[in-house]
């Protein structure tokens, strides 16, 4: 076969390969450019715009409104509930780590507990919250228990009463907050060599030293990444607010408030709702990125790379 024929064949193969790559990358690339890059550019521009008496003008009033709303204004409740939800989620993050460790150590009935904790990930959230609403509803056992404890002459509607609503909206996080992290922690623990744990046992290492001196340093890269991801989503901490109360009765969070602004929008463009939402997004994204990068730099100092 001549060199010219080989050269033409190689050129044709390269052309076909290039066409194949373009065919399978053009759609996701266009999707990314249209629905991520373009949308975010438009959102950034909208944050500096206001429509007054039908006229569009450039301003920084949206940012002034945001900081006024946060500190004592219409968003103070949402921020407070968001941080409470976030703190509870981080507590459950720690609980899920220790729970995963004890399941990894195969404590008695570990299979039963694993099933109980994983159950929420199998059942749809709408179904789970529907059952939960029945349990805490006015005809459920929890309402009767609260009635007896507080000596009330009526059965309280716990999710419709501002005295109880926040507590019972946050309560599902105690159960639902374990399952997701357990999947990641369980996979990480399973990669730890059994020989390493057996050697520690032969040296007389108890479970406490094993956990803090062997297990945590080994799985720290996974833990630190999850911590950074959690912190980056601090302003998105929402729990099951929308499914349970839609933010009513003092349960509203920042993420739910933003969703409801769009969900119930009526003349949103005329009333600058989207401009304000864009402003909120820019400020919160900036803060979240700064916090996540700072935490990442901080956590990297604890342990070096562990090879096993």
JSON list of C-alpha atoms in Angstrom, two decimals, residues 115-132 175-176 179 240 243:
[
{"chain": "A", "resi": 115, "resn": "UNK", "atom": "CA", "xyz": [-31.92, -0.68, 56.72]},
{"chain": "A", "resi": 116, "resn": "UNK", "atom": "CA", "xyz": [-33.72, 1.80, 58.99]},
{"chain": "A", "resi": 117, "resn": "UNK", "atom": "CA", "xyz": [-31.31, 4.61, 58.17]},
{"chain": "A", "resi": 118, "resn": "UNK", "atom": "CA", "xyz": [-31.29, 3.92, 54.43]},
{"chain": "A", "resi": 119, "resn": "UNK", "atom": "CA", "xyz": [-35.08, 3.64, 54.19]},
{"chain": "A", "resi": 120, "resn": "UNK", "atom": "CA", "xyz": [-35.67, 7.38, 53.49]},
{"chain": "A", "resi": 121, "resn": "UNK", "atom": "CA", "xyz": [-33.43, 7.21, 50.41]},
{"chain": "A", "resi": 122, "resn": "UNK", "atom": "CA", "xyz": [-35.61, 4.44, 48.93]},
{"chain": "A", "resi": 123, "resn": "UNK", "atom": "CA", "xyz": [-38.98, 6.11, 49.55]},
{"chain": "A", "resi": 124, "resn": "UNK", "atom": "CA", "xyz": [-39.85, 9.32, 47.70]},
{"chain": "A", "resi": 125, "resn": "UNK", "atom": "CA", "xyz": [-39.66, 12.48, 49.83]},
{"chain": "A", "resi": 126, "resn": "UNK", "atom": "CA", "xyz": [-43.29, 13.35, 49.09]},
{"chain": "A", "resi": 127, "resn": "UNK", "atom": "CA", "xyz": [-44.42, 9.97, 50.43]},
{"chain": "A", "resi": 128, "resn": "UNK", "atom": "CA", "xyz": [-42.19, 10.22, 53.50]},
{"chain": "A", "resi": 129, "resn": "UNK", "atom": "CA", "xyz": [-43.42, 13.71, 54.33]},
{"chain": "A", "resi": 130, "resn": "UNK", "atom": "CA", "xyz": [-47.02, 12.70, 53.68]},
{"chain": "A", "resi": 131, "resn": "UNK", "atom": "CA", "xyz": [-46.71, 9.98, 56.31]},
{"chain": "A", "resi": 132, "resn": "UNK", "atom": "CA", "xyz": [-44.93, 12.39, 58.64]},
{"chain": "A", "resi": 175, "resn": "UNK", "atom": "CA", "xyz": [-33.58, 10.94, 60.67]},
{"chain": "A", "resi": 176, "resn": "UNK", "atom": "CA", "xyz": [-33.17, 12.02, 57.05]},
{"chain": "A", "resi": 179, "resn": "UNK", "atom": "CA", "xyz": [-28.76, 8.32, 55.26]},
{"chain": "A", "resi": 240, "resn": "UNK", "atom": "CA", "xyz": [-38.52, 19.81, 54.10]},
{"chain": "A", "resi": 243, "resn": "UNK", "atom": "CA", "xyz": [-43.44, 19.98, 51.50]}
]
